[in-house]
Amino acid sequence: MRHPSFSIIPSLPGIMRVTAMLLPFCWSPFGWSATLPADLKWESNDTDPVYADPEAKRGGTFRDFISSFPLTLRKYGPDSNGGFAAYVRETNLPLLSTHPVTRNPIPMLANQWAFGADNKTLYFRINPKARWSDGQPVTADDWVFTLKMMRSKEINDPWYNNYYSTQISEVTKFDDHTLAITSGTEKSREDLLEALPFTPEPSHAIKLTANWVKEYNWKVLPVTGPYQIGELKKGKSVTFDRVKDWWGNDERYFQHRFNPDRIEIKVLRDQNIAWQHFLRGELDTFPLVMPNWWHDKSKTAEFEKGYIERLWFYNQTPQPPMGLYLNTADPLLSNLDVRLGIQHALALDKMIATLLRGDYQRLNTYGSGQGDFTNTDLKARPFDPALAREFFAKAGFTKTGPDGILRNDKGQPLSLSITYTTAEHAQRLTLLREEAKKAGLNLELNLMDASAGFKSMLEKKHQSAWMAWSGGRYPAYWEHFHKVNANKPQTNNIMNIDDDRISALVEQYDKAFDFGKKADLSRQIQQRLYELASFVPAYEVPYTRAGAWRWVRLPKVPATPQSDLLYWPLDGSNSGYSFGGLLWIDEAAKAQTRAAIKEGQTFPPVTITDTTYQQK
């Protein structure tokens, strides 16, 4: 199961800059093509270590689950940003990704690249083997079309419209297998590699119409990755089938990966019901990051008899900004003193020490683990009911009702609604609710279905949201903090931050060419967010844990430093790193295990703690 979650700057080979030159143009079916500069310094990478297991076996079905059926199969437009997006967006590959161990760029759809002299342009040579799943070749026209699509009003997606209009200046086709993508502003090479090698859409299979959102809501499109959506059972499951004779099978960084023939994603709306499916062998793996699942729930016969194995893996992934997001457009939360009071009214350290067994660590700012981009001078505000009451009093909440909750002169109780989408977090939030009463604050807990809850957040219908954004190698702020995204539906500024100072810093951050300056601006942005008090940082988890039936195999070093999941069957490039697809199904071990269960035989219990990449 893929959970919402989210930097370290990659080490990149030195590449010579090229001299700018005028580009004569010629006509192509998708527009004007240019003449390629002759003195580009082309780079590739076929020397970094491989990290999949040569012993991996192809075949079988990997069975996973999600908590709600997707509202659409589209990757863009209304309702496309729910939990299922993690799967569907990785059915297509980008031009490049990043090696999860060395942090060097590695080929995906492109096998060569070069930097332009303008500090804005990346040139790419598409791997001539690359094919869409319907057999059509991947060509530069697909990127030309995708830019047009992302800018179009037909997709009804303001975020992508804005990003591809401001951050991407143009796509230039030179021939079928050569293109350039130009940034809207000058950027460092690290930034260019992060922002420009975007994922294409199949230009031959999409027609942009006024009714595009509805027409393509359930349409299965050709893909460039190893899996394509196959069977779709509305409300019940989505199955991905491995692409027959996939073009990437023999490419260096794809070998021995993406091994199952099928990926079956069941819809199981309750975590406890999903757990029962797992114990019956109807799911292959189950996340055990949550302390009670690892320490308590996994004490079952299936684990004790060695049928299911446990794995605790320390990683080096950037930590997502997990916490409480306050909607500052809400009348109550528009008051800074109320927000400051809430910061001191939440007993997060107690929650970590008790319910979370001390396994997690308190998060101090908006994410962590991103080197100099993280403001380590900031410390999360501690639980202090007396101080919280002082702030609430400044906001006019000075009277105590018979229920112990503060009220203002109008008799309005001090009450905060928290929208959340993970039922397992109910106990955590209940603890916060009981402790918040000491500060005179009432918390109303609003559990929603994952798709509906996230939709509510994007439409800014929440008062506050308990959640985390996924993240990349270093922070992205524009979509979350810039005022242009405030007070609009279908944007990621769910705190509705409409602040000139932070918006100005975000603009400088996006334009900063020097990475030292960019890191300094990141720290300033986090400082300003701290002053706005609209985000209450909760916790971070420097590892991942899971249980798996003994027939699900991983390499000897089971994952990479950038693996935020152990059993992710797709590439992982949404994270910026190509870390996934390492698992395989051992059919012989599966038959052996099934027979042992039937005959009452057991295996030694297995719990593995892998510290290969643990940061000391």
Short mmCIF file of N, CA and C in Angstrom, two decimals, residues 468-560:
data_model
loop_
_atom_site.label_atom_id
_atom_site.label_comp_id
_atom_site.label_asym_id
_atom_site.label_seq_id
_atom_site.Cartn_x
_atom_site.Cartn_y
_atom_site.Cartn_z
N ALA A 468 0.32 14.38 5.29
CA ALA A 468 1.68 14.67 4.85
C ALA A 468 1.71 14.70 3.33
N TRP A 469 2.51 15.61 2.80
CA TRP A 469 2.76 15.63 1.36
C TRP A 469 3.97 14.75 1.05
N SER A 470 3.96 14.10 -0.10
CA SER A 470 5.17 13.45 -0.56
C SER A 470 6.16 14.54 -0.98
N GLY A 471 7.42 14.19 -1.01
CA GLY A 471 8.43 15.20 -1.31
C GLY A 471 9.50 14.68 -2.23
N GLY A 472 10.41 15.55 -2.60
CA GLY A 472 11.49 15.20 -3.50
C GLY A 472 12.84 15.35 -2.83
N ARG A 473 13.85 15.50 -3.65
CA ARG A 473 15.22 15.55 -3.12
C ARG A 473 15.49 16.82 -2.34
N TYR A 474 14.77 17.88 -2.69
CA TYR A 474 14.80 19.09 -1.88
C TYR A 474 13.44 19.75 -2.02
N PRO A 475 13.11 20.70 -1.17
CA PRO A 475 11.72 21.15 -1.06
C PRO A 475 11.19 21.86 -2.30
N ALA A 476 9.90 21.67 -2.53
CA ALA A 476 9.14 22.44 -3.52
C ALA A 476 8.14 23.28 -2.75
N TYR A 477 8.20 24.58 -2.90
CA TYR A 477 7.38 25.47 -2.07
C TYR A 477 6.27 26.18 -2.83
N TRP A 478 6.48 26.42 -4.11
CA TRP A 478 5.53 27.27 -4.85
C TRP A 478 4.11 26.75 -4.76
N GLU A 479 3.93 25.45 -4.99
CA GLU A 479 2.58 24.91 -5.02
C GLU A 479 1.90 24.96 -3.65
N HIS A 480 2.68 24.95 -2.58
CA HIS A 480 2.12 24.88 -1.23
C HIS A 480 1.99 26.24 -0.55
N PHE A 481 2.89 27.18 -0.88
CA PHE A 481 2.96 28.42 -0.09
C PHE A 481 2.69 29.70 -0.88
N HIS A 482 2.79 29.67 -2.20
CA HIS A 482 2.66 30.92 -2.94
C HIS A 482 1.20 31.37 -2.96
N LYS A 483 1.02 32.68 -2.83
CA LYS A 483 -0.34 33.24 -2.72
C LYS A 483 -1.17 33.03 -3.98
N VAL A 484 -0.52 32.82 -5.13
CA VAL A 484 -1.28 32.60 -6.36
C VAL A 484 -2.11 31.31 -6.27
N ASN A 485 -1.72 30.41 -5.39
CA ASN A 485 -2.44 29.15 -5.22
C ASN A 485 -3.39 29.16 -4.03
N ALA A 486 -3.52 30.30 -3.37
CA ALA A 486 -4.42 30.41 -2.22
C ALA A 486 -5.85 30.66 -2.68
N ASN A 487 -6.78 30.16 -1.87
CA ASN A 487 -8.22 30.44 -2.09
C ASN A 487 -8.69 30.02 -3.48
N LYS A 488 -8.12 28.92 -3.97
CA LYS A 488 -8.52 28.34 -5.25
C LYS A 488 -8.71 26.85 -5.06
N PRO A 489 -9.73 26.26 -5.71
CA PRO A 489 -9.87 24.81 -5.64
C PRO A 489 -8.81 24.13 -6.50
N GLN A 490 -8.54 22.87 -6.17
CA GLN A 490 -7.62 22.03 -6.95
C GLN A 490 -6.20 22.59 -7.00
N THR A 491 -5.76 23.22 -5.90
CA THR A 491 -4.35 23.57 -5.75
C THR A 491 -3.87 22.98 -4.43
N ASN A 492 -2.55 22.90 -4.28
CA ASN A 492 -1.97 22.25 -3.11
C ASN A 492 -1.70 23.20 -1.94
N ASN A 493 -2.12 24.45 -2.07
CA ASN A 493 -1.96 25.40 -0.96
C ASN A 493 -3.13 25.21 0.00
N ILE A 494 -3.13 24.07 0.71
CA ILE A 494 -4.28 23.73 1.55
C ILE A 494 -4.30 24.54 2.85
N MET A 495 -3.22 25.27 3.14
CA MET A 495 -3.24 26.19 4.27
C MET A 495 -3.76 27.56 3.85
N ASN A 496 -4.02 27.72 2.56
CA ASN A 496 -4.47 29.00 2.01
C ASN A 496 -3.56 30.15 2.43
N ILE A 497 -2.26 29.91 2.38
CA ILE A 497 -1.30 30.95 2.73
C ILE A 497 -1.32 32.05 1.67
N ASP A 498 -1.65 33.24 2.09
CA ASP A 498 -1.71 34.41 1.21
C ASP A 498 -0.85 35.49 1.83
N ASP A 499 0.46 35.29 1.74
CA ASP A 499 1.42 36.12 2.46
C ASP A 499 2.46 36.65 1.48
N ASP A 500 2.60 37.96 1.40
CA ASP A 500 3.52 38.57 0.44
C ASP A 500 4.97 38.17 0.71
N ARG A 501 5.36 38.11 1.98
CA ARG A 501 6.76 37.82 2.31
C ARG A 501 7.15 36.42 1.88
N ILE A 502 6.31 35.44 2.22
CA ILE A 502 6.69 34.07 1.86
C ILE A 502 6.59 33.86 0.35
N SER A 503 5.64 34.54 -0.30
CA SER A 503 5.52 34.43 -1.76
C SER A 503 6.77 35.00 -2.44
N ALA A 504 7.27 36.13 -1.93
CA ALA A 504 8.48 36.72 -2.50
C ALA A 504 9.67 35.80 -2.33
N LEU A 505 9.78 35.18 -1.15
CA LEU A 505 10.88 34.25 -0.91
C LEU A 505 10.78 33.03 -1.82
N VAL A 506 9.57 32.54 -2.03
CA VAL A 506 9.36 31.39 -2.91
C VAL A 506 9.78 31.74 -4.33
N GLU A 507 9.45 32.93 -4.79
CA GLU A 507 9.84 33.35 -6.14
C GLU A 507 11.36 33.42 -6.25
N GLN A 508 12.02 33.97 -5.23
CA GLN A 508 13.48 34.01 -5.25
C GLN A 508 14.07 32.60 -5.23
N TYR A 509 13.47 31.74 -4.43
CA TYR A 509 13.92 30.35 -4.31
C TYR A 509 13.87 29.64 -5.66
N ASP A 510 12.75 29.82 -6.36
CA ASP A 510 12.59 29.14 -7.65
C ASP A 510 13.56 29.67 -8.70
N LYS A 511 13.97 30.93 -8.56
CA LYS A 511 14.87 31.53 -9.55
C LYS A 511 16.34 31.41 -9.17
N ALA A 512 16.62 31.04 -7.92
CA ALA A 512 18.00 31.02 -7.45
C ALA A 512 18.83 30.02 -8.25
N PHE A 513 19.96 30.48 -8.73
CA PHE A 513 20.84 29.65 -9.54
C PHE A 513 21.89 28.96 -8.67
N ASP A 514 22.40 29.68 -7.71
CA ASP A 514 23.41 29.14 -6.81
C ASP A 514 22.74 28.28 -5.74
N PHE A 515 23.22 27.05 -5.57
CA PHE A 515 22.55 26.14 -4.64
C PHE A 515 22.74 26.56 -3.18
N GLY A 516 23.84 27.21 -2.87
CA GLY A 516 24.02 27.72 -1.51
C GLY A 516 22.98 28.78 -1.20
N LYS A 517 22.75 29.69 -2.16
CA LYS A 517 21.73 30.72 -2.00
C LYS A 517 20.35 30.10 -1.92
N LYS A 518 20.11 29.09 -2.73
CA LYS A 518 18.81 28.43 -2.73
C LYS A 518 18.54 27.78 -1.37
N ALA A 519 19.56 27.15 -0.80
CA ALA A 519 19.40 26.53 0.51
C ALA A 519 19.12 27.58 1.58
N ASP A 520 19.80 28.72 1.48
CA ASP A 520 19.54 29.81 2.43
C ASP A 520 18.11 30.30 2.33
N LEU A 521 17.61 30.44 1.11
CA LEU A 521 16.23 30.88 0.92
C LEU A 521 15.25 29.84 1.46
N SER A 522 15.59 28.57 1.31
CA SER A 522 14.74 27.51 1.86
C SER A 522 14.62 27.66 3.37
N ARG A 523 15.73 27.93 4.01
CA ARG A 523 15.70 28.11 5.48
C ARG A 523 14.87 29.34 5.85
N GLN A 524 14.96 30.40 5.04
CA GLN A 524 14.16 31.60 5.31
C GLN A 524 12.66 31.31 5.12
N ILE A 525 12.34 30.52 4.11
CA ILE A 525 10.93 30.17 3.88
C ILE A 525 10.39 29.38 5.07
N GLN A 526 11.18 28.45 5.57
CA GLN A 526 10.74 27.67 6.72
C GLN A 526 10.62 28.54 7.97
N GLN A 527 11.49 29.53 8.09
CA GLN A 527 11.39 30.47 9.20
C GLN A 527 10.09 31.28 9.11
N ARG A 528 9.77 31.74 7.91
CA ARG A 528 8.53 32.51 7.75
C ARG A 528 7.31 31.64 7.99
N LEU A 529 7.34 30.40 7.55
CA LEU A 529 6.23 29.48 7.83
C LEU A 529 6.07 29.28 9.33
N TYR A 530 7.20 29.19 10.03
CA TYR A 530 7.16 29.06 11.49
C TYR A 530 6.47 30.28 12.11
N GLU A 531 6.79 31.46 11.59
CA GLU A 531 6.18 32.69 12.12
C GLU A 531 4.67 32.73 11.83
N LEU A 532 4.27 32.21 10.68
CA LEU A 532 2.84 32.19 10.34
C LEU A 532 2.07 31.17 11.17
N ALA A 533 2.77 30.17 11.68
CA ALA A 533 2.18 29.17 12.59
C ALA A 533 0.99 28.44 11.98
N SER A 534 1.01 28.25 10.67
CA SER A 534 -0.10 27.56 10.02
C SER A 534 0.14 26.06 9.87
N PHE A 535 1.35 25.62 10.16
CA PHE A 535 1.69 24.20 10.09
C PHE A 535 2.22 23.75 11.44
N VAL A 536 1.62 22.70 12.00
CA VAL A 536 2.07 22.12 13.26
C VAL A 536 2.84 20.85 12.93
N PRO A 537 4.17 20.86 13.02
CA PRO A 537 4.94 19.65 12.67
C PRO A 537 4.69 18.54 13.68
N ALA A 538 4.53 17.31 13.17
CA ALA A 538 4.19 16.19 14.03
C ALA A 538 5.39 15.27 14.27
N TYR A 539 5.72 14.43 13.32
CA TYR A 539 6.79 13.46 13.55
C TYR A 539 7.46 13.06 12.24
N GLU A 540 8.61 12.42 12.39
CA GLU A 540 9.33 11.87 11.25
C GLU A 540 9.71 10.43 11.54
N VAL A 541 9.92 9.66 10.48
CA VAL A 541 10.18 8.22 10.60
C VAL A 541 11.37 7.88 9.70
N PRO A 542 12.58 7.69 10.26
CA PRO A 542 13.77 7.47 9.42
C PRO A 542 13.96 6.02 8.98
N TYR A 543 12.87 5.34 8.72
CA TYR A 543 12.94 3.93 8.32
C TYR A 543 11.62 3.54 7.68
N THR A 544 11.57 2.34 7.15
CA THR A 544 10.31 1.75 6.73
C THR A 544 10.27 0.33 7.26
N ARG A 545 9.06 -0.18 7.50
CA ARG A 545 8.90 -1.55 8.01
C ARG A 545 7.73 -2.22 7.30
N ALA A 546 7.83 -3.52 7.14
CA ALA A 546 6.74 -4.24 6.49
C ALA A 546 6.80 -5.71 6.86
N GLY A 547 5.66 -6.36 6.70
CA GLY A 547 5.59 -7.81 6.78
C GLY A 547 5.31 -8.35 5.39
N ALA A 548 5.83 -9.54 5.10
CA ALA A 548 5.62 -10.15 3.79
C ALA A 548 5.59 -11.66 3.93
N TRP A 549 4.70 -12.29 3.19
CA TRP A 549 4.73 -13.74 3.12
C TRP A 549 6.07 -14.18 2.56
N ARG A 550 6.54 -15.33 3.03
CA ARG A 550 7.92 -15.74 2.77
C ARG A 550 8.21 -16.02 1.29
N TRP A 551 7.17 -16.02 0.47
CA TRP A 551 7.39 -16.20 -0.97
C TRP A 551 7.68 -14.89 -1.70
N VAL A 552 7.58 -13.77 -0.99
CA VAL A 552 7.91 -12.48 -1.60
C VAL A 552 9.38 -12.18 -1.29
N ARG A 553 10.18 -12.12 -2.31
CA ARG A 553 11.63 -11.99 -2.14
C ARG A 553 12.12 -10.58 -2.45
N LEU A 554 13.24 -10.23 -1.82
CA LEU A 554 13.96 -8.99 -2.09
C LEU A 554 15.45 -9.31 -2.22
N PRO A 555 16.26 -8.40 -2.78
CA PRO A 555 17.70 -8.63 -2.84
C PRO A 555 18.33 -8.78 -1.46
N LYS A 556 19.59 -9.20 -1.42
CA LYS A 556 20.28 -9.40 -0.14
C LYS A 556 20.32 -8.11 0.66
N VAL A 557 20.70 -7.00 0.04
CA VAL A 557 20.43 -5.69 0.63
C VAL A 557 19.05 -5.32 0.10
N PRO A 558 18.04 -5.38 0.95
CA PRO A 558 16.66 -5.44 0.46
C PRO A 558 16.15 -4.20 -0.25
N ALA A 559 16.79 -3.06 -0.05
CA ALA A 559 16.29 -1.83 -0.64
C ALA A 559 17.45 -0.85 -0.79
N THR A 560 17.13 0.37 -1.19
CA THR A 560 18.14 1.39 -1.44
C THR A 560 18.03 2.49 -0.39
#
